[in-house]
Amino acid sequence: LASALQSKSSAFSERFEQVFQLQRNQGLTLEHVHFAQAAMSALLGGLGYFYGSSKVKVADKGNADTPVLTPPRPLFTAVPSRSFFPRGFLWDEGFHQLLV
């Protein structure tokens, strides 16, 4: 198991450098590259599938401060914080999709 994990970790590092070229073209240190790898892994780890109703504020429904419950529907999204806020946000969806 340890050798398989090491092999996958090495393959990830090689592919990451091939795609983003942070050391070769950007001149970043290995410490910076590890930080970038952790950030990307956290972002991808936040991908999730949800199903259910959402509470949304609709400005043209009279009182914009009162949320409206939507009919149940699927949502595939990336959440801003898995541990503290495990729900999708439309306002940052474009940021997540840049990577995906």
Tab-separated table of N, CA and C in Angstrom:
chain	number	residue	atom	x	y	z
A	1	LEU	N	0.827	-1.195	0.000
A	1	LEU	CA	0.000	0.000	0.000
A	1	LEU	C	0.871	1.258	0.000
A	2	ALA	N	1.941	1.241	0.812
A	2	ALA	CA	2.810	2.419	0.892
A	2	ALA	C	3.454	2.726	-0.456
A	3	SER	N	3.874	1.709	-1.169
A	3	SER	CA	4.509	1.946	-2.472
A	3	SER	C	3.482	2.433	-3.503
A	4	ALA	N	2.273	1.924	-3.416
A	4	ALA	CA	1.224	2.375	-4.329
A	4	ALA	C	0.888	3.849	-4.075
A	5	LEU	N	0.802	4.231	-2.802
A	5	LEU	CA	0.537	5.635	-2.461
A	5	LEU	C	1.678	6.535	-2.922
A	6	GLN	N	2.904	6.091	-2.716
A	6	GLN	CA	4.070	6.873	-3.160
A	6	GLN	C	4.068	7.033	-4.674
A	7	SER	N	3.719	5.976	-5.376
A	7	SER	CA	3.663	6.016	-6.836
A	7	SER	C	2.617	7.023	-7.319
A	8	LYS	N	1.441	6.992	-6.706
A	8	LYS	CA	0.365	7.929	-7.079
A	8	LYS	C	0.749	9.356	-6.725
A	9	SER	N	1.396	9.546	-5.586
A	9	SER	CA	1.840	10.881	-5.181
A	9	SER	C	2.865	11.443	-6.159
A	10	SER	N	3.794	10.620	-6.584
A	10	SER	CA	4.792	11.043	-7.562
A	10	SER	C	4.151	11.365	-8.906
A	11	ALA	N	3.214	10.530	-9.327
A	11	ALA	CA	2.513	10.767	-10.592
A	11	ALA	C	1.729	12.088	-10.534
A	12	PHE	N	1.098	12.353	-9.391
A	12	PHE	CA	0.362	13.610	-9.218
A	12	PHE	C	1.315	14.800	-9.322
A	13	SER	N	2.454	14.731	-8.643
A	13	SER	CA	3.420	15.830	-8.674
A	13	SER	C	3.954	16.068	-10.088
A	14	GLU	N	4.239	14.992	-10.796
A	14	GLU	CA	4.736	15.121	-12.172
A	14	GLU	C	3.678	15.742	-13.083
A	15	ARG	N	2.442	15.270	-12.966
A	15	ARG	CA	1.354	15.813	-13.803
A	15	ARG	C	1.065	17.261	-13.436
A	16	PHE	N	1.100	17.578	-12.166
A	16	PHE	CA	0.862	18.948	-11.705
A	16	PHE	C	1.896	19.892	-12.313
A	17	GLU	N	3.158	19.499	-12.285
A	17	GLU	CA	4.219	20.334	-12.863
A	17	GLU	C	4.076	20.427	-14.381
A	18	GLN	N	3.691	19.329	-15.018
A	18	GLN	CA	3.502	19.319	-16.464
A	18	GLN	C	2.401	20.298	-16.878
A	19	VAL	N	1.315	20.330	-16.121
A	19	VAL	CA	0.175	21.182	-16.470
A	19	VAL	C	0.423	22.640	-16.093
A	20	PHE	N	0.867	22.892	-14.864
A	20	PHE	CA	0.967	24.271	-14.370
A	20	PHE	C	2.367	24.884	-14.490
A	21	GLN	N	3.392	24.057	-14.602
A	21	GLN	CA	4.772	24.504	-14.785
A	21	GLN	C	5.182	25.593	-13.788
A	22	LEU	N	4.903	25.355	-12.527
A	22	LEU	CA	5.182	26.358	-11.492
A	22	LEU	C	6.667	26.477	-11.184
A	23	GLN	N	7.397	25.386	-11.272
A	23	GLN	CA	8.835	25.458	-11.011
A	23	GLN	C	9.598	25.863	-12.276
A	24	ARG	N	9.253	25.247	-13.370
A	24	ARG	CA	9.995	25.469	-14.610
A	24	ARG	C	9.803	26.893	-15.148
A	25	ASN	N	8.561	27.336	-15.319
A	25	ASN	CA	8.304	28.632	-15.948
A	25	ASN	C	8.041	29.762	-14.954
A	26	GLN	N	7.554	29.435	-13.781
A	26	GLN	CA	7.224	30.473	-12.813
A	26	GLN	C	8.338	30.688	-11.792
A	27	GLY	N	9.246	29.738	-11.684
A	27	GLY	CA	10.368	29.861	-10.760
A	27	GLY	C	9.997	29.745	-9.297
A	28	LEU	N	8.901	29.068	-9.006
A	28	LEU	CA	8.477	28.931	-7.610
A	28	LEU	C	9.283	27.841	-6.907
A	29	THR	N	9.389	27.971	-5.599
A	29	THR	CA	10.098	26.978	-4.798
A	29	THR	C	9.229	25.731	-4.623
A	30	LEU	N	9.840	24.661	-4.189
A	30	LEU	CA	9.099	23.424	-3.934
A	30	LEU	C	8.045	23.636	-2.856
A	31	GLU	N	8.356	24.483	-1.878
A	31	GLU	CA	7.384	24.796	-0.825
A	31	GLU	C	6.141	25.471	-1.418
A	32	HIS	N	6.334	26.383	-2.355
A	32	HIS	CA	5.205	27.040	-3.013
A	32	HIS	C	4.397	26.051	-3.857
A	33	VAL	N	5.099	25.148	-4.515
A	33	VAL	CA	4.421	24.144	-5.330
A	33	VAL	C	3.574	23.234	-4.447
A	34	HIS	N	4.102	22.814	-3.307
A	34	HIS	CA	3.327	21.977	-2.384
A	34	HIS	C	2.089	22.724	-1.888
A	35	PHE	N	2.238	24.019	-1.628
A	35	PHE	CA	1.082	24.826	-1.221
A	35	PHE	C	0.033	24.852	-2.333
A	36	ALA	N	0.462	25.065	-3.575
A	36	ALA	CA	-0.461	25.091	-4.714
A	36	ALA	C	-1.152	23.742	-4.888
A	37	GLN	N	-0.404	22.661	-4.699
A	37	GLN	CA	-0.994	21.319	-4.800
A	37	GLN	C	-2.056	21.118	-3.721
A	38	ALA	N	-1.778	21.571	-2.511
A	38	ALA	CA	-2.748	21.432	-1.414
A	38	ALA	C	-3.994	22.268	-1.695
A	39	ALA	N	-3.806	23.473	-2.215
A	39	ALA	CA	-4.953	24.337	-2.531
A	39	ALA	C	-5.825	23.706	-3.614
A	40	MET	N	-5.191	23.183	-4.655
A	40	MET	CA	-5.963	22.543	-5.717
A	40	MET	C	-6.675	21.295	-5.210
A	41	SER	N	-5.998	20.514	-4.386
A	41	SER	CA	-6.613	19.305	-3.831
A	41	SER	C	-7.820	19.654	-2.956
A	42	ALA	N	-7.707	20.714	-2.177
A	42	ALA	CA	-8.825	21.140	-1.332
A	42	ALA	C	-9.997	21.602	-2.186
A	43	LEU	N	-9.703	22.312	-3.252
A	43	LEU	CA	-10.762	22.780	-4.148
A	43	LEU	C	-11.477	21.600	-4.793
A	44	LEU	N	-10.712	20.647	-5.311
A	44	LEU	CA	-11.324	19.469	-5.932
A	44	LEU	C	-12.049	18.597	-4.907
A	45	GLY	N	-11.537	18.570	-3.674
A	45	GLY	CA	-12.199	17.812	-2.612
A	45	GLY	C	-13.538	18.406	-2.218
A	46	GLY	N	-13.749	19.666	-2.566
A	46	GLY	CA	-15.014	20.329	-2.256
A	46	GLY	C	-16.106	20.094	-3.280
A	47	LEU	N	-15.796	19.350	-4.343
A	47	LEU	CA	-16.828	19.030	-5.328
A	47	LEU	C	-17.859	18.118	-4.689
A	48	GLY	N	-19.116	18.395	-4.951
A	48	GLY	CA	-20.142	17.555	-4.351
A	48	GLY	C	-21.435	17.577	-5.138
A	49	TYR	N	-22.220	16.561	-4.922
A	49	TYR	CA	-23.544	16.449	-5.519
A	49	TYR	C	-24.569	16.573	-4.408
A	50	PHE	N	-25.508	17.456	-4.594
A	50	PHE	CA	-26.557	17.682	-3.606
A	50	PHE	C	-27.905	17.556	-4.299
A	51	TYR	N	-28.906	17.195	-3.525
A	51	TYR	CA	-30.265	17.152	-4.059
A	51	TYR	C	-31.202	17.648	-2.967
A	52	GLY	N	-32.087	18.558	-3.342
A	52	GLY	CA	-33.059	19.059	-2.380
A	52	GLY	C	-33.492	20.468	-2.701
A	53	SER	N	-34.194	21.067	-1.773
A	53	SER	CA	-34.688	22.428	-1.925
A	53	SER	C	-33.642	23.421	-1.441
A	54	SER	N	-33.692	24.620	-1.997
A	54	SER	CA	-32.794	25.692	-1.576
A	54	SER	C	-33.623	26.884	-1.128
A	55	LYS	N	-33.063	27.639	-0.213
A	55	LYS	CA	-33.669	28.905	0.174
A	55	LYS	C	-32.969	30.000	-0.604
A	56	VAL	N	-33.737	30.754	-1.391
A	56	VAL	CA	-33.168	31.832	-2.198
A	56	VAL	C	-33.957	33.114	-1.973
A	57	LYS	N	-33.255	34.231	-2.099
A	57	LYS	CA	-33.905	35.533	-2.029
A	57	LYS	C	-34.228	35.980	-3.444
A	58	VAL	N	-35.491	36.316	-3.674
A	58	VAL	CA	-35.938	36.730	-4.997
A	58	VAL	C	-36.429	38.166	-4.895
A	59	ALA	N	-35.721	39.073	-5.553
A	59	ALA	CA	-36.022	40.506	-5.435
A	59	ALA	C	-37.400	40.868	-5.970
A	60	ASP	N	-37.877	40.196	-7.013
A	60	ASP	CA	-39.160	40.581	-7.612
A	60	ASP	C	-40.367	39.905	-6.948
A	61	LYS	N	-40.184	39.261	-5.822
A	61	LYS	CA	-41.276	38.593	-5.108
A	61	LYS	C	-41.800	39.441	-3.952
A	62	GLY	N	-41.578	40.735	-3.990
A	62	GLY	CA	-42.067	41.593	-2.919
A	62	GLY	C	-40.985	41.886	-1.901
A	63	ASN	N	-40.914	41.081	-0.862
A	63	ASN	CA	-39.938	41.298	0.201
A	63	ASN	C	-38.669	40.502	-0.102
A	64	ALA	N	-37.626	41.214	-0.538
A	64	ALA	CA	-36.377	40.547	-0.932
A	64	ALA	C	-35.633	39.945	0.256
A	65	ASP	N	-36.021	40.315	1.480
A	65	ASP	CA	-35.353	39.774	2.664
A	65	ASP	C	-35.909	38.418	3.087
A	66	THR	N	-37.062	38.036	2.545
A	66	THR	CA	-37.688	36.766	2.912
A	66	THR	C	-37.316	35.702	1.878
A	67	PRO	N	-36.601	34.661	2.300
A	67	PRO	CA	-36.211	33.620	1.335
A	67	PRO	C	-37.406	32.790	0.872
A	68	VAL	N	-37.293	32.296	-0.349
A	68	VAL	CA	-38.315	31.449	-0.959
A	68	VAL	C	-37.724	30.051	-1.092
A	69	LEU	N	-38.520	29.034	-0.785
A	69	LEU	CA	-38.077	27.648	-0.903
A	69	LEU	C	-38.308	27.171	-2.342
A	70	THR	N	-37.257	26.680	-2.990
A	70	THR	CA	-37.384	26.201	-4.368
A	70	THR	C	-37.851	24.746	-4.371
A	71	PRO	N	-38.362	24.287	-5.500
A	71	PRO	CA	-38.658	22.851	-5.606
A	71	PRO	C	-37.353	22.053	-5.538
A	72	PRO	N	-37.395	20.808	-5.094
A	72	PRO	CA	-36.178	19.991	-5.033
A	72	PRO	C	-35.557	19.825	-6.415
A	73	ARG	N	-34.233	19.922	-6.457
A	73	ARG	CA	-33.500	19.746	-7.720
A	73	ARG	C	-32.063	19.360	-7.418
A	74	PRO	N	-31.372	18.781	-8.414
A	74	PRO	CA	-29.965	18.397	-8.213
A	74	PRO	C	-29.035	19.594	-8.360
A	75	LEU	N	-27.881	19.506	-7.699
A	75	LEU	CA	-26.857	20.538	-7.809
A	75	LEU	C	-25.492	19.872	-7.712
A	76	PHE	N	-24.691	20.028	-8.748
A	76	PHE	CA	-23.301	19.583	-8.723
A	76	PHE	C	-22.467	20.846	-8.617
A	77	THR	N	-21.733	20.998	-7.541
A	77	THR	CA	-21.034	22.251	-7.285
A	77	THR	C	-19.774	21.998	-6.468
A	78	ALA	N	-19.011	23.033	-6.287
A	78	ALA	CA	-17.871	23.001	-5.373
A	78	ALA	C	-18.213	23.933	-4.215
A	79	VAL	N	-18.041	23.452	-3.009
A	79	VAL	CA	-18.407	24.244	-1.837
A	79	VAL	C	-17.225	25.094	-1.383
A	80	PRO	N	-17.490	26.283	-0.830
A	80	PRO	CA	-16.399	27.147	-0.397
A	80	PRO	C	-15.627	26.613	0.809
A	81	SER	N	-16.282	25.870	1.681
A	81	SER	CA	-15.609	25.315	2.858
A	81	SER	C	-16.341	24.054	3.276
A	82	ARG	N	-15.694	22.906	3.069
A	82	ARG	CA	-16.356	21.631	3.386
A	82	ARG	C	-16.717	21.516	4.856
A	83	SER	N	-15.836	21.970	5.736
A	83	SER	CA	-16.076	21.768	7.166
A	83	SER	C	-17.017	22.810	7.770
A	84	PHE	N	-16.989	24.037	7.279
A	84	PHE	CA	-17.792	25.092	7.894
A	84	PHE	C	-19.014	25.505	7.087
A	85	PHE	N	-18.997	25.274	5.796
A	85	PHE	CA	-20.118	25.721	4.963
A	85	PHE	C	-20.309	24.780	3.777
A	86	PRO	N	-20.812	23.577	4.018
A	86	PRO	CA	-20.912	22.581	2.948
A	86	PRO	C	-22.130	22.774	2.039
A	87	ARG	N	-22.214	23.919	1.373
A	87	ARG	CA	-23.281	24.158	0.404
A	87	ARG	C	-22.727	25.016	-0.736
A	88	GLY	N	-23.348	24.862	-1.875
A	88	GLY	CA	-22.877	25.571	-3.055
A	88	GLY	C	-23.301	27.034	-3.060
A	89	PHE	N	-22.539	27.828	-3.774
A	89	PHE	CA	-22.813	29.250	-3.946
A	89	PHE	C	-22.720	29.581	-5.421
A	90	LEU	N	-23.703	30.252	-5.961
A	90	LEU	CA	-23.669	30.635	-7.364
A	90	LEU	C	-22.584	31.678	-7.624
A	91	TRP	N	-22.351	32.578	-6.673
A	91	TRP	CA	-21.405	33.678	-6.904
A	91	TRP	C	-19.966	33.233	-7.081
A	92	ASP	N	-19.561	32.084	-6.583
A	92	ASP	CA	-18.165	31.650	-6.785
A	92	ASP	C	-18.056	30.429	-7.697
A	93	GLU	N	-19.130	30.076	-8.353
A	93	GLU	CA	-19.114	28.898	-9.221
A	93	GLU	C	-18.137	29.061	-10.381
A	94	GLY	N	-18.007	30.255	-10.916
A	94	GLY	CA	-17.079	30.488	-12.018
A	94	GLY	C	-15.644	30.229	-11.611
A	95	PHE	N	-15.285	30.592	-10.383
A	95	PHE	CA	-13.934	30.355	-9.885
A	95	PHE	C	-13.620	28.866	-9.852
A	96	HIS	N	-14.554	28.071	-9.344
A	96	HIS	CA	-14.336	26.631	-9.279
A	96	HIS	C	-14.256	26.018	-10.675
A	97	GLN	N	-15.063	26.513	-11.578
A	97	GLN	CA	-15.113	25.943	-12.917
A	97	GLN	C	-13.861	26.241	-13.728
A	98	LEU	N	-13.098	27.269	-13.355
A	98	LEU	CA	-11.832	27.533	-14.040
A	98	LEU	C	-10.901	26.330	-13.934
A	99	LEU	N	-10.904	25.694	-12.794
A	99	LEU	CA	-10.039	24.540	-12.585
A	99	LEU	C	-10.651	23.261	-13.145
A	100	VAL	N	-11.932	23.087	-12.894
A	100	VAL	CA	-12.605	21.857	-13.310
A	100	VAL	C	-12.687	21.818	-14.812
